[in-house]
PDB file of C-alpha atoms in Angstrom:
ATOM      1  CA  UNK G   1      -0.222  -0.249   0.107  1.00  0.00           C
ATOM      2  CA  UNK G   2       1.076   3.339  -0.690  1.00  0.00           C
ATOM      3  CA  UNK G   3       1.860   6.148   1.195  1.00  0.00           C
ATOM      4  CA  UNK G   4      -0.811   8.156   0.197  1.00  0.00           C
ATOM      5  CA  UNK G   5      -3.131   4.967   0.809  1.00  0.00           C
ATOM      6  CA  UNK G   6      -1.655   4.349   4.250  1.00  0.00           C
ATOM      7  CA  UNK G   7      -2.645   8.021   5.111  1.00  0.00           C
ATOM      8  CA  UNK G   8      -5.981   8.482   3.679  1.00  0.00           C
ATOM      9  CA  UNK G   9      -7.110   5.469   5.994  1.00  0.00           C
ATOM     10  CA  UNK G  10      -5.732   6.746   8.724  1.00  0.00           C
ATOM     11  CA  UNK G  11      -8.358   8.944   8.850  1.00  0.00           C
ATOM     12  CA  UNK G  12     -11.645   6.642   7.503  1.00  0.00           C
ATOM     13  CA  UNK G  13     -10.496   3.619   9.289  1.00  0.00           C
ATOM     14  CA  UNK G  14     -12.198   3.665  11.996  1.00  0.00           C
ATOM     15  CA  UNK G  15     -15.459   4.662  10.016  1.00  0.00           C
ATOM     16  CA  UNK G  16     -14.655   1.890   8.221  1.00  0.00           C
ATOM     17  CA  UNK G  17     -14.646  -0.441  11.164  1.00  0.00           C
ATOM     18  CA  UNK G  18     -18.092   0.927  12.525  1.00  0.00           C
ATOM     19  CA  UNK G  19     -19.257   0.016   9.415  1.00  0.00           C
ATOM     20  CA  UNK G  20     -18.614  -3.452   9.535  1.00  0.00           C
ATOM     21  CA  UNK G  21     -19.443  -3.682  13.398  1.00  0.00           C
ATOM     22  CA  UNK G  22     -22.861  -1.680  11.838  1.00  0.00           C
ATOM     23  CA  UNK G  23     -23.499  -5.089   9.775  1.00  0.00           C
ATOM     24  CA  UNK G  24     -23.321  -7.647  12.617  1.00  0.00           C
ATOM     25  CA  UNK G  25     -21.017  -7.778  15.822  1.00  0.00           C
ATOM     26  CA  UNK G  26     -16.927  -9.714  15.381  1.00  0.00           C
ATOM     27  CA  UNK G  27     -13.928 -10.239  17.120  1.00  0.00           C
ATOM     28  CA  UNK G  28     -10.710  -8.253  16.305  1.00  0.00           C
ATOM     29  CA  UNK G  29      -9.446 -11.447  13.973  1.00  0.00           C
ATOM     30  CA  UNK G  30     -12.646 -11.125  11.910  1.00  0.00           C
ATOM     31  CA  UNK G  31     -12.834  -7.826  11.414  1.00  0.00           C
ATOM     32  CA  UNK G  32      -9.075  -7.828   9.741  1.00  0.00           C
ATOM     33  CA  UNK G  33     -10.516 -10.564   7.380  1.00  0.00           C
ATOM     34  CA  UNK G  34     -13.396  -8.583   6.572  1.00  0.00           C
ATOM     35  CA  UNK G  35     -10.959  -5.680   6.052  1.00  0.00           C
ATOM     36  CA  UNK G  36      -9.346  -7.535   3.556  1.00  0.00           C
ATOM     37  CA  UNK G  37     -11.943  -8.951   1.813  1.00  0.00           C
ATOM     38  CA  UNK G  38     -13.091  -5.745   1.026  1.00  0.00           C
ATOM     39  CA  UNK G  39      -9.652  -5.317  -0.990  1.00  0.00           C
ATOM     40  CA  UNK G  40      -8.152  -3.799   2.301  1.00  0.00           C
ATOM     41  CA  UNK G  41      -4.981  -6.006   2.306  1.00  0.00           C
ATOM     42  CA  UNK G  42      -2.172  -4.252   3.784  1.00  0.00           C
ATOM     43  CA  UNK G  43      -3.957  -3.133   7.225  1.00  0.00           C
ATOM     44  CA  UNK G  44      -1.938  -4.989   9.451  1.00  0.00           C
ATOM     45  CA  UNK G  45      -3.835  -6.735  12.613  1.00  0.00           C
ATOM     46  CA  UNK G  46      -2.218  -4.606  15.181  1.00  0.00           C
ATOM     47  CA  UNK G  47      -3.644  -1.815  13.635  1.00  0.00           C
ATOM     48  CA  UNK G  48      -6.822  -3.069  13.798  1.00  0.00           C
ATOM     49  CA  UNK G  49      -6.608  -4.086  17.225  1.00  0.00           C
ATOM     50  CA  UNK G  50      -4.859  -0.634  18.421  1.00  0.00           C
ATOM     51  CA  UNK G  51      -8.210   1.210  16.648  1.00  0.00           C
ATOM     52  CA  UNK G  52     -10.058  -0.882  18.772  1.00  0.00           C
ATOM     53  CA  UNK G  53      -8.906   0.097  21.576  1.00  0.00           C
ATOM     54  CA  UNK G  54      -9.655   4.145  20.580  1.00  0.00           C
ATOM     55  CA  UNK G  55     -13.143   2.692  19.482  1.00  0.00           C
ATOM     56  CA  UNK G  56     -14.122   1.030  23.033  1.00  0.00           C
ATOM     57  CA  UNK G  57     -12.182   3.750  25.533  1.00  0.00           C
ATOM     58  CA  UNK G  58     -14.413   6.403  23.291  1.00  0.00           C
ATOM     59  CA  UNK G  59     -17.689   4.376  24.128  1.00  0.00           C
ATOM     60  CA  UNK G  60     -18.553   3.811  19.915  1.00  0.00           C
ATOM     61  CA  UNK G  61     -18.751  -0.003  20.854  1.00  0.00           C
ATOM     62  CA  UNK G  62     -20.313  -2.706  23.388  1.00  0.00           C
ATOM     63  CA  UNK G  63     -17.831  -5.143  23.978  1.00  0.00           C
ATOM     64  CA  UNK G  64     -18.793  -9.016  25.257  1.00  0.00           C
ATOM     65  CA  UNK G  65     -15.796 -11.750  26.495  1.00  0.00           C
ATOM     66  CA  UNK G  66     -16.432 -14.756  24.278  1.00  0.00           C
ATOM     67  CA  UNK G  67     -15.218 -18.175  24.895  1.00  0.00           C
ATOM     68  CA  UNK G  68     -12.979 -19.436  22.499  1.00  0.00           C
ATOM     69  CA  UNK G  69     -12.099 -22.711  21.249  1.00  0.00           C
ATOM     70  CA  UNK G  70      -8.542 -21.976  21.141  1.00  0.00           C
ATOM     71  CA  UNK G  71      -6.940 -20.256  24.199  1.00  0.00           C
ATOM     72  CA  UNK G  72      -8.158 -17.232  26.242  1.00  0.00           C
ATOM     73  CA  UNK G  73     -11.961 -15.659  25.471  1.00  0.00           C
ATOM     74  CA  UNK G  74     -12.291 -13.359  22.590  1.00  0.00           C
ATOM     75  CA  UNK G  75     -13.826 -10.137  22.980  1.00  0.00           C
ATOM     76  CA  UNK G  76     -16.330  -8.895  20.888  1.00  0.00           C
ATOM     77  CA  UNK G  77     -17.295  -5.403  19.883  1.00  0.00           C
ATOM     78  CA  UNK G  78     -20.966  -4.306  18.888  1.00  0.00           C
ATOM     79  CA  UNK G  79     -21.701  -0.988  17.370  1.00  0.00           C
ATOM     80  CA  UNK G  80     -23.935   0.950  20.191  1.00  0.00           C
ATOM     81  CA  UNK G  81     -26.016   3.723  20.077  1.00  0.00           C
ATOM     82  CA  UNK G  82     -23.265   6.163  20.689  1.00  0.00           C
ATOM     83  CA  UNK G  83     -21.365   4.736  17.929  1.00  0.00           C
ATOM     84  CA  UNK G  84     -23.995   4.265  15.771  1.00  0.00           C
ATOM     85  CA  UNK G  85     -24.529   7.925  16.092  1.00  0.00           C
ATOM     86  CA  UNK G  86     -21.019   8.867  15.020  1.00  0.00           C
ATOM     87  CA  UNK G  87     -21.192   6.075  12.005  1.00  0.00           C
ATOM     88  CA  UNK G  88     -24.409   8.355  10.564  1.00  0.00           C
ATOM     89  CA  UNK G  89     -21.946  11.152  11.049  1.00  0.00           C
ATOM     90  CA  UNK G  90     -19.089   9.769   9.162  1.00  0.00           C
ATOM     91  CA  UNK G  91     -21.425   8.881   6.412  1.00  0.00           C
ATOM     92  CA  UNK G  92     -22.796  12.410   6.259  1.00  0.00           C
ATOM     93  CA  UNK G  93     -18.658  13.726   5.938  1.00  0.00           C
ATOM     94  CA  UNK G  94     -18.144  10.932   3.530  1.00  0.00           C
ATOM     95  CA  UNK G  95     -20.415  11.728   1.374  1.00  0.00           C
ATOM     96  CA  UNK G  96     -19.789  15.390   1.601  1.00  0.00           C
ATOM     97  CA  UNK G  97     -16.743  14.924   0.915  1.00  0.00           C
ATOM     98  CA  UNK G  98     -16.846  12.808  -1.479  1.00  0.00           C
ATOM     99  CA  UNK G  99     -19.145  14.517  -3.396  1.00  0.00           C
ATOM    100  CA  UNK G 100     -16.155  18.174  -3.610  1.00  0.00           C
ATOM    101  CA  UNK G 101     -13.157  15.828  -4.420  1.00  0.00           C
ATOM    102  CA  UNK G 102     -15.547  14.056  -7.295  1.00  0.00           C
ATOM    103  CA  UNK G 103     -16.720  17.976  -8.325  1.00  0.00           C
ATOM    104  CA  UNK G 104     -12.648  19.017  -8.910  1.00  0.00           C
ATOM    105  CA  UNK G 105     -11.716  16.064 -10.266  1.00  0.00           C
ATOM    106  CA  UNK G 106     -14.542  16.368 -13.076  1.00  0.00           C
ATOM    107  CA  UNK G 107     -13.112  19.908 -13.095  1.00  0.00           C
ATOM    108  CA  UNK G 108      -8.952  18.985 -13.128  1.00  0.00           C
ATOM    109  CA  UNK G 109      -9.825  17.120 -15.583  1.00  0.00           C
ATOM    110  CA  UNK G 110     -11.684  19.258 -17.870  1.00  0.00           C
ATOM    111  CA  UNK G 111     -10.304  22.787 -17.380  1.00  0.00           C
ATOM    112  CA  UNK G 112     -12.302  24.686 -19.786  1.00  0.00           C
ATOM    113  CA  UNK G 113     -15.556  23.798 -18.028  1.00  0.00           C
ATOM    114  CA  UNK G 114     -15.778  26.452 -15.348  1.00  0.00           C
ATOM    115  CA  UNK G 115     -19.035  25.443 -13.657  1.00  0.00           C
ATOM    116  CA  UNK G 116     -17.318  22.348 -12.880  1.00  0.00           C
ATOM    117  CA  UNK G 117     -19.665  19.857 -13.651  1.00  0.00           C
TER     118      UNK G 117
END
């Protein structure tokens, strides 16, 4: 993954993980696997676990320890009401930014069109 992609992901990975948890609760390794299924192949498990600790401390998820077939219990993360509100705000911000970036891209690729459309 290039440096530019890494930097952009830093600002959005939290929202991406919350979106995964909006579908169903999951534990860290499962979240990493789902990210990889979505094409985020270079995200390290350590990055995901550090992010999960941050969103847990911020109260965006509920955590339940579940027995594991191998080793200690797993922490299963579930989106709670505060996390769902944060995710709604994330999607609103994402939509705003994506529209502006798309408009800038279209204008940059076709600068003679002064209206940007």
